[in-house]
């Protein structure tokens, strides 16, 4: 095995939603941890009124893109476009009226902040957790990081994940809200550096993997290799971490986001099986070290209680862009995903709120 094969992937660039699964589950039994929950709200991003003259009102023209026929050669690559220092800041979240009072929308971000670039971290994982308290149903929607979209407040087009580099969680939420007509006001952020501890505390996680996925995991593991054939195996925390970051088995970010949701569902189901106050408390204590949010403690506890202790709670997943609403294109020699914004907006609203013509 060569040196490159032995190198483990950066823990900061991993799945976001696996952590959120345990987060939501654990909080259901933790009313006595209100103080710790509240501490996660320190230095929250402010919510302010949207300026009257907002950059989204006069968007810059979409750059000329070159269509790509078939699968791009760089589908397995993560691209980062340069960002000027004067473009970087910490934007507030713009206040938006609720679309449906029974639905709460939370943006969950996995960040990768490089020490050499202050405030220039990126969001490699971006998911929307939408919960309907009336139907007791949750929706989990992945946003592909290469989706090419207009970034409000910066008057430019770019990959959707660069919004986090430009203006942090505030600009990321504003970008999604304005492009897709949503009402996100809440967020959960983590760097996932200690995700392995969570999985190992649960005794591993049972997942079904393909032959390619098993081989990819083994490439980064020095011990405990998986059989390199399709099957269901109990993965360690390290193996789950690698699995969730994988976009190098020919399916790019489509595969990575699918694996993230697979792990989230497995973790959620595993947490529901516990229903043990002591275990859930230990998990929550571990999680609280790595999470930042602007959600109040009472809401977090209520969400957790609904998720873990309700027998009729359901969870569904999806991806933006939706099927048959996107195309590959190239800009500056790098591939991006262009989308039919209007169609994706309509499909997303129908998925989240049950809206349809």
CSV table of C-alpha atoms in Angstrom, one decimal:
chain,number,residue,atom,x,y,z
A,1,UNK,CA,0.0,0.0,0.0
A,2,UNK,CA,1.5,3.3,-1.0
A,3,UNK,CA,1.9,6.4,1.3
A,4,UNK,CA,-1.1,8.1,-0.4
A,5,UNK,CA,-3.3,5.1,0.3
A,6,UNK,CA,-2.4,5.1,4.0
A,7,UNK,CA,-3.3,8.7,4.5
A,8,UNK,CA,-6.6,9.2,6.2
A,9,UNK,CA,-9.0,11.9,4.9
A,10,UNK,CA,-9.4,15.2,6.8
A,11,UNK,CA,-11.9,14.7,9.6
A,12,UNK,CA,-13.1,18.2,9.1
A,13,UNK,CA,-14.4,17.4,5.6
A,14,UNK,CA,-17.0,14.8,6.5
A,15,UNK,CA,-20.7,14.2,6.8
A,16,UNK,CA,-22.7,16.5,8.7
A,17,UNK,CA,-26.0,14.7,9.2
A,18,UNK,CA,-24.7,11.6,11.1
A,19,UNK,CA,-24.0,13.9,14.0
A,20,UNK,CA,-27.4,15.5,13.7
A,21,UNK,CA,-29.1,12.2,13.9
A,22,UNK,CA,-27.7,11.5,17.4
A,23,UNK,CA,-28.1,15.1,18.4
A,24,UNK,CA,-31.8,15.1,17.8
A,25,UNK,CA,-32.2,11.6,19.3
A,26,UNK,CA,-30.2,12.3,22.5
A,27,UNK,CA,-31.9,15.5,23.4
A,28,UNK,CA,-35.2,13.9,23.9
A,29,UNK,CA,-34.3,12.5,27.3
A,30,UNK,CA,-32.1,15.4,28.4
A,31,UNK,CA,-34.3,18.1,30.0
A,32,UNK,CA,-31.8,18.4,32.9
A,33,UNK,CA,-29.1,19.4,30.4
A,34,UNK,CA,-30.8,22.7,29.5
A,35,UNK,CA,-27.8,24.7,30.7
A,36,UNK,CA,-25.4,22.8,28.4
A,37,UNK,CA,-27.8,23.1,25.6
A,38,UNK,CA,-28.1,26.8,26.1
A,39,UNK,CA,-24.3,27.2,26.1
A,40,UNK,CA,-24.3,26.1,22.4
A,41,UNK,CA,-26.1,29.4,21.6
A,42,UNK,CA,-23.1,31.5,22.6
A,43,UNK,CA,-22.0,33.9,19.9
A,44,UNK,CA,-25.0,33.1,17.7
A,45,UNK,CA,-25.4,34.6,14.3
A,46,UNK,CA,-27.8,37.5,14.6
A,47,UNK,CA,-31.2,37.6,12.7
A,48,UNK,CA,-31.9,41.0,11.2
A,49,UNK,CA,-34.4,42.6,8.8
A,50,UNK,CA,-33.4,42.3,5.2
A,51,UNK,CA,-32.0,45.6,3.8
A,52,UNK,CA,-34.5,47.4,1.5
A,53,UNK,CA,-32.0,47.5,-1.4
A,54,UNK,CA,-30.7,43.9,-1.4
A,55,UNK,CA,-28.2,42.6,-3.9
A,56,UNK,CA,-30.6,39.7,-4.9
A,57,UNK,CA,-32.9,42.3,-6.5
A,58,UNK,CA,-30.3,43.0,-9.2
A,59,UNK,CA,-28.4,39.8,-9.7
A,60,UNK,CA,-25.3,39.7,-11.8
A,61,UNK,CA,-25.7,38.1,-15.2
A,62,UNK,CA,-25.1,34.3,-15.2
A,63,UNK,CA,-21.6,33.6,-16.6
A,64,UNK,CA,-21.2,31.8,-19.9
A,65,UNK,CA,-20.9,28.1,-19.2
A,66,UNK,CA,-19.8,25.4,-21.5
A,67,UNK,CA,-22.2,22.4,-21.6
A,68,UNK,CA,-20.7,19.0,-20.8
A,69,UNK,CA,-22.1,15.9,-22.5
A,70,UNK,CA,-21.9,12.8,-20.3
A,71,UNK,CA,-20.0,12.5,-17.1
A,72,UNK,CA,-17.3,15.1,-16.3
A,73,UNK,CA,-13.7,13.8,-16.0
A,74,UNK,CA,-13.4,15.6,-12.7
A,75,UNK,CA,-16.6,14.3,-11.1
A,76,UNK,CA,-14.7,12.8,-8.2
A,77,UNK,CA,-12.8,16.1,-7.5
A,78,UNK,CA,-13.6,18.8,-4.9
A,79,UNK,CA,-13.0,22.2,-6.4
A,80,UNK,CA,-12.4,25.4,-4.4
A,81,UNK,CA,-12.6,28.7,-6.2
A,82,UNK,CA,-10.4,31.6,-5.0
A,83,UNK,CA,-12.1,34.1,-2.7
A,84,UNK,CA,-10.8,37.7,-2.2
A,85,UNK,CA,-10.2,38.7,1.4
A,86,UNK,CA,-12.4,41.8,1.1
A,87,UNK,CA,-15.4,39.5,0.1
A,88,UNK,CA,-15.2,37.5,3.3
A,89,UNK,CA,-17.3,38.4,6.3
A,90,UNK,CA,-19.9,37.1,8.8
A,91,UNK,CA,-23.3,38.0,7.3
A,92,UNK,CA,-26.5,38.1,9.5
A,93,UNK,CA,-29.4,35.9,8.8
A,94,UNK,CA,-32.2,37.8,7.2
A,95,UNK,CA,-35.6,37.5,9.0
A,96,UNK,CA,-38.1,35.6,6.9
A,97,UNK,CA,-41.8,34.9,7.7
A,98,UNK,CA,-42.7,31.3,8.3
A,99,UNK,CA,-44.3,29.5,5.3
A,100,UNK,CA,-46.1,27.0,7.5
A,101,UNK,CA,-46.2,27.4,11.3
A,102,UNK,CA,-46.2,23.7,11.8
A,103,UNK,CA,-42.9,23.2,9.9
A,104,UNK,CA,-39.5,24.1,11.3
A,105,UNK,CA,-36.5,24.2,8.9
A,106,UNK,CA,-33.0,23.8,10.2
A,107,UNK,CA,-29.8,24.1,8.1
A,108,UNK,CA,-27.1,21.6,9.2
A,109,UNK,CA,-23.6,22.4,8.1
A,110,UNK,CA,-20.4,20.4,8.3
A,111,UNK,CA,-17.5,22.9,8.1
A,112,UNK,CA,-13.8,22.7,7.1
A,113,UNK,CA,-12.1,25.7,8.5
A,114,UNK,CA,-8.4,26.0,7.6
A,115,UNK,CA,-6.3,27.8,10.2
A,116,UNK,CA,-4.4,29.8,7.6
A,117,UNK,CA,-7.6,31.4,6.2
A,118,UNK,CA,-9.5,33.3,8.9
A,119,UNK,CA,-13.3,33.1,8.3
A,120,UNK,CA,-12.6,31.4,5.0
A,121,UNK,CA,-13.8,27.9,6.0
A,122,UNK,CA,-16.0,26.0,3.6
A,123,UNK,CA,-19.1,24.0,4.0
A,124,UNK,CA,-18.5,20.5,2.5
A,125,UNK,CA,-21.8,19.1,3.8
A,126,UNK,CA,-25.0,21.0,3.6
A,127,UNK,CA,-28.4,19.6,4.5
A,128,UNK,CA,-31.8,20.9,5.4
A,129,UNK,CA,-33.7,19.2,8.2
A,130,UNK,CA,-37.4,20.0,7.9
A,131,UNK,CA,-39.8,18.8,10.7
A,132,UNK,CA,-43.6,19.0,10.6
A,133,UNK,CA,-44.9,18.8,14.1
A,134,UNK,CA,-48.5,18.2,12.9
A,135,UNK,CA,-47.6,15.0,10.8
A,136,UNK,CA,-44.6,14.0,13.0
A,137,UNK,CA,-42.6,13.7,9.8
A,138,UNK,CA,-39.0,14.9,9.1
A,139,UNK,CA,-37.4,15.5,5.7
A,140,UNK,CA,-33.7,15.5,5.1
A,141,UNK,CA,-32.6,17.3,1.9
A,142,UNK,CA,-29.0,17.4,0.7
A,143,UNK,CA,-27.7,20.3,-1.4
A,144,UNK,CA,-25.0,19.3,-3.8
A,145,UNK,CA,-22.0,21.4,-3.2
A,146,UNK,CA,-21.3,21.9,-6.9
A,147,UNK,CA,-24.7,23.4,-7.6
A,148,UNK,CA,-24.0,26.6,-9.5
A,149,UNK,CA,-26.2,29.4,-8.1
A,150,UNK,CA,-26.4,33.2,-7.5
A,151,UNK,CA,-24.9,34.3,-4.2
A,152,UNK,CA,-26.9,37.3,-2.9
A,153,UNK,CA,-24.9,40.0,-1.2
A,154,UNK,CA,-21.8,39.3,-3.3
A,155,UNK,CA,-23.3,39.9,-6.7
A,156,UNK,CA,-21.8,36.9,-8.3
A,157,UNK,CA,-22.4,33.3,-9.3
A,158,UNK,CA,-20.6,30.4,-7.7
A,159,UNK,CA,-20.9,26.9,-6.3
A,160,UNK,CA,-23.4,26.9,-3.5
A,161,UNK,CA,-20.9,25.8,-0.8
A,162,UNK,CA,-18.8,28.9,-1.4
A,163,UNK,CA,-21.5,31.0,0.3
A,164,UNK,CA,-20.1,29.7,3.6
A,165,UNK,CA,-16.7,30.9,2.7
A,166,UNK,CA,-18.0,34.4,1.7
A,167,UNK,CA,-20.3,35.1,4.6
A,168,UNK,CA,-20.6,32.1,7.0
A,169,UNK,CA,-23.9,30.5,8.0
A,170,UNK,CA,-25.8,33.8,7.6
A,171,UNK,CA,-25.0,34.1,3.9
A,172,UNK,CA,-25.5,30.4,3.3
A,173,UNK,CA,-29.0,30.5,4.8
A,174,UNK,CA,-29.8,33.7,2.9
A,175,UNK,CA,-28.6,32.2,-0.4
A,176,UNK,CA,-30.8,29.1,0.0
A,177,UNK,CA,-33.8,31.1,1.2
A,178,UNK,CA,-33.7,33.6,-1.6
A,179,UNK,CA,-33.0,31.2,-4.4
A,180,UNK,CA,-35.5,28.5,-3.3
A,181,UNK,CA,-38.1,30.7,-1.5
A,182,UNK,CA,-37.6,29.1,1.9
A,183,UNK,CA,-37.8,30.3,5.5
A,184,UNK,CA,-34.8,28.9,7.2
A,185,UNK,CA,-33.9,30.7,10.4
A,186,UNK,CA,-32.1,28.0,12.4
A,187,UNK,CA,-28.8,26.3,12.0
A,188,UNK,CA,-26.6,23.5,13.5
A,189,UNK,CA,-22.8,23.6,12.7
A,190,UNK,CA,-20.2,21.0,13.5
A,191,UNK,CA,-16.7,20.2,12.3
A,192,UNK,CA,-17.2,16.5,13.0
A,193,UNK,CA,-13.6,16.0,14.2
A,194,UNK,CA,-14.8,13.5,16.8
A,195,UNK,CA,-17.5,11.7,14.9
A,196,UNK,CA,-15.6,8.4,15.4
A,197,UNK,CA,-16.2,8.6,19.1
A,198,UNK,CA,-20.0,8.8,18.7
A,199,UNK,CA,-20.1,5.7,16.4
A,200,UNK,CA,-17.8,3.8,18.7
A,201,UNK,CA,-19.8,4.7,21.7
A,202,UNK,CA,-22.7,2.9,20.0
A,203,UNK,CA,-20.6,-0.1,19.3
A,204,UNK,CA,-20.3,0.6,15.6
A,205,UNK,CA,-22.9,1.0,12.9
A,206,UNK,CA,-24.4,-1.6,10.6
A,207,UNK,CA,-24.3,-0.5,7.0
A,208,UNK,CA,-24.6,-2.1,3.6
A,209,UNK,CA,-21.8,-1.2,1.3
A,210,UNK,CA,-20.8,-2.0,-2.3
A,211,UNK,CA,-17.6,-3.6,-3.4
A,212,UNK,CA,-16.2,-0.3,-4.5
A,213,UNK,CA,-17.2,1.4,-1.2
A,214,UNK,CA,-15.6,-1.4,0.9
A,215,UNK,CA,-12.4,-1.1,-1.2
A,216,UNK,CA,-12.3,2.7,-0.7
A,217,UNK,CA,-12.8,2.3,3.1
A,218,UNK,CA,-9.9,-0.3,3.3
A,219,UNK,CA,-7.6,2.1,1.4
A,220,UNK,CA,-7.6,4.4,4.4
A,221,UNK,CA,-7.7,1.7,7.1
A,222,UNK,CA,-4.5,0.2,8.5
A,223,UNK,CA,-6.4,-2.3,10.6
A,224,UNK,CA,-9.8,-4.1,10.6
A,225,UNK,CA,-10.2,-4.3,6.8
A,226,UNK,CA,-13.7,-5.1,5.4
A,227,UNK,CA,-14.3,-8.0,3.0
A,228,UNK,CA,-14.1,-6.3,-0.4
A,229,UNK,CA,-17.4,-7.5,-1.6
A,230,UNK,CA,-20.9,-6.1,-1.4
A,231,UNK,CA,-22.6,-6.9,1.9
A,232,UNK,CA,-23.8,-5.6,5.3
A,233,UNK,CA,-21.1,-5.0,7.9
A,234,UNK,CA,-20.6,-3.4,11.3
A,235,UNK,CA,-18.4,-0.4,10.7
A,236,UNK,CA,-16.2,1.3,13.2
A,237,UNK,CA,-16.2,5.1,13.7
A,238,UNK,CA,-13.2,5.5,11.5
A,239,UNK,CA,-14.7,3.4,8.8
A,240,UNK,CA,-18.0,5.3,8.9
A,241,UNK,CA,-16.1,8.6,8.7
A,242,UNK,CA,-14.3,7.5,5.5
A,243,UNK,CA,-17.5,6.1,4.0
A,244,UNK,CA,-19.3,9.4,4.5
A,245,UNK,CA,-16.6,11.4,2.9
A,246,UNK,CA,-16.2,9.2,-0.1
A,247,UNK,CA,-16.9,10.9,-3.5
A,248,UNK,CA,-14.3,8.9,-5.4
A,249,UNK,CA,-16.1,5.7,-6.5
A,250,UNK,CA,-17.4,7.2,-9.8
A,251,UNK,CA,-20.5,8.8,-8.5
A,252,UNK,CA,-19.1,12.1,-7.2
A,253,UNK,CA,-21.1,14.2,-4.8
A,254,UNK,CA,-24.3,12.4,-5.7
A,255,UNK,CA,-22.9,9.2,-4.1
A,256,UNK,CA,-21.4,11.1,-1.1
A,257,UNK,CA,-24.7,12.8,-0.2
A,258,UNK,CA,-26.5,9.5,-0.5
A,259,UNK,CA,-24.0,7.8,1.8
A,260,UNK,CA,-24.5,10.7,4.3
A,261,UNK,CA,-28.2,10.1,4.4
A,262,UNK,CA,-27.7,6.3,4.7
A,263,UNK,CA,-25.5,6.8,7.8
A,264,UNK,CA,-27.9,9.4,9.3
A,265,UNK,CA,-30.8,7.0,9.0
A,266,UNK,CA,-28.7,4.1,10.5
A,267,UNK,CA,-27.6,6.3,13.4
A,268,UNK,CA,-31.1,7.6,14.0
A,269,UNK,CA,-32.5,4.0,14.1
A,270,UNK,CA,-29.7,2.9,16.4
A,271,UNK,CA,-30.4,5.8,18.8
A,272,UNK,CA,-34.1,5.0,18.8
A,273,UNK,CA,-33.3,1.4,19.8
A,274,UNK,CA,-31.4,2.7,22.9
A,275,UNK,CA,-34.1,4.8,24.5
A,276,UNK,CA,-31.8,4.6,27.5
A,277,UNK,CA,-31.4,7.8,29.6
A,278,UNK,CA,-27.9,7.0,30.6
A,279,UNK,CA,-26.7,6.1,27.1
A,280,UNK,CA,-28.5,9.1,25.5
A,281,UNK,CA,-27.0,11.4,28.2
A,282,UNK,CA,-23.5,10.2,27.5
A,283,UNK,CA,-24.0,10.7,23.7
A,284,UNK,CA,-25.4,14.1,24.3
A,285,UNK,CA,-22.6,15.1,26.5
A,286,UNK,CA,-20.1,14.0,23.8
A,287,UNK,CA,-22.0,15.9,21.1
A,288,UNK,CA,-22.4,19.1,23.0
A,289,UNK,CA,-18.6,19.7,22.7
A,290,UNK,CA,-18.7,19.9,18.9
A,291,UNK,CA,-22.0,21.7,18.0
A,292,UNK,CA,-23.0,25.3,17.6
A,293,UNK,CA,-26.6,26.3,17.1
A,294,UNK,CA,-29.0,29.2,17.5
A,295,UNK,CA,-31.9,26.8,18.4
A,296,UNK,CA,-33.2,27.3,21.9
A,297,UNK,CA,-32.9,24.5,24.4
A,298,UNK,CA,-36.7,23.9,24.8
A,299,UNK,CA,-37.1,23.5,21.0
A,300,UNK,CA,-34.2,21.0,20.8
A,301,UNK,CA,-35.6,18.9,23.7
A,302,UNK,CA,-39.0,18.9,22.0
A,303,UNK,CA,-37.6,17.8,18.7
A,304,UNK,CA,-35.6,15.1,20.3
A,305,UNK,CA,-38.6,13.8,22.3
A,306,UNK,CA,-40.7,13.7,19.2
A,307,UNK,CA,-38.0,11.9,17.2
A,308,UNK,CA,-37.0,9.3,19.7
A,309,UNK,CA,-40.1,8.5,21.8
A,310,UNK,CA,-42.8,8.7,19.1
A,311,UNK,CA,-43.7,5.5,17.4
A,312,UNK,CA,-45.1,7.2,14.3
A,313,UNK,CA,-42.1,9.5,13.6
A,314,UNK,CA,-40.9,9.1,10.0
A,315,UNK,CA,-37.9,10.4,8.1
A,316,UNK,CA,-37.6,10.9,4.3
A,317,UNK,CA,-34.6,12.0,2.2
A,318,UNK,CA,-34.1,13.9,-1.0
A,319,UNK,CA,-31.5,15.9,-3.0
A,320,UNK,CA,-31.3,19.3,-4.6
A,321,UNK,CA,-31.2,19.3,-7.6
A,322,UNK,CA,-34.0,16.9,-8.2
A,323,UNK,CA,-33.9,14.3,-10.9
A,324,UNK,CA,-34.1,15.6,-14.5
A,325,UNK,CA,-33.7,19.2,-13.4
A,326,UNK,CA,-30.0,19.7,-13.9
A,327,UNK,CA,-27.1,19.4,-16.3
A,328,UNK,CA,-23.3,19.4,-16.1
A,329,UNK,CA,-21.4,22.4,-17.4
A,330,UNK,CA,-17.9,23.8,-17.2
A,331,UNK,CA,-16.5,27.1,-16.1
A,332,UNK,CA,-12.7,27.8,-16.1
A,333,UNK,CA,-12.1,24.2,-16.9
A,334,UNK,CA,-14.0,22.9,-13.8
A,335,UNK,CA,-17.3,21.1,-13.8
A,336,UNK,CA,-20.4,22.5,-12.1
A,337,UNK,CA,-24.0,21.5,-11.8
A,338,UNK,CA,-26.5,23.9,-13.4
A,339,UNK,CA,-30.1,23.6,-12.4
A,340,UNK,CA,-33.6,24.6,-13.5
A,341,UNK,CA,-34.1,26.9,-10.5
A,342,UNK,CA,-37.9,27.4,-10.8
A,343,UNK,CA,-38.6,23.7,-11.2
A,344,UNK,CA,-36.4,22.8,-8.2
A,345,UNK,CA,-38.0,25.5,-6.1
A,346,UNK,CA,-41.5,24.0,-6.9
A,347,UNK,CA,-40.4,20.4,-6.3
A,348,UNK,CA,-38.7,21.4,-3.0
A,349,UNK,CA,-41.8,23.2,-1.7
A,350,UNK,CA,-44.0,20.3,-2.6
A,351,UNK,CA,-41.6,17.9,-0.8
A,352,UNK,CA,-41.3,20.0,2.3
A,353,UNK,CA,-44.8,21.6,2.6
A,354,UNK,CA,-47.0,19.4,0.4
A,355,UNK,CA,-47.6,22.3,-2.0
A,356,UNK,CA,-48.7,21.4,-5.5
A,357,UNK,CA,-50.7,22.9,-8.2
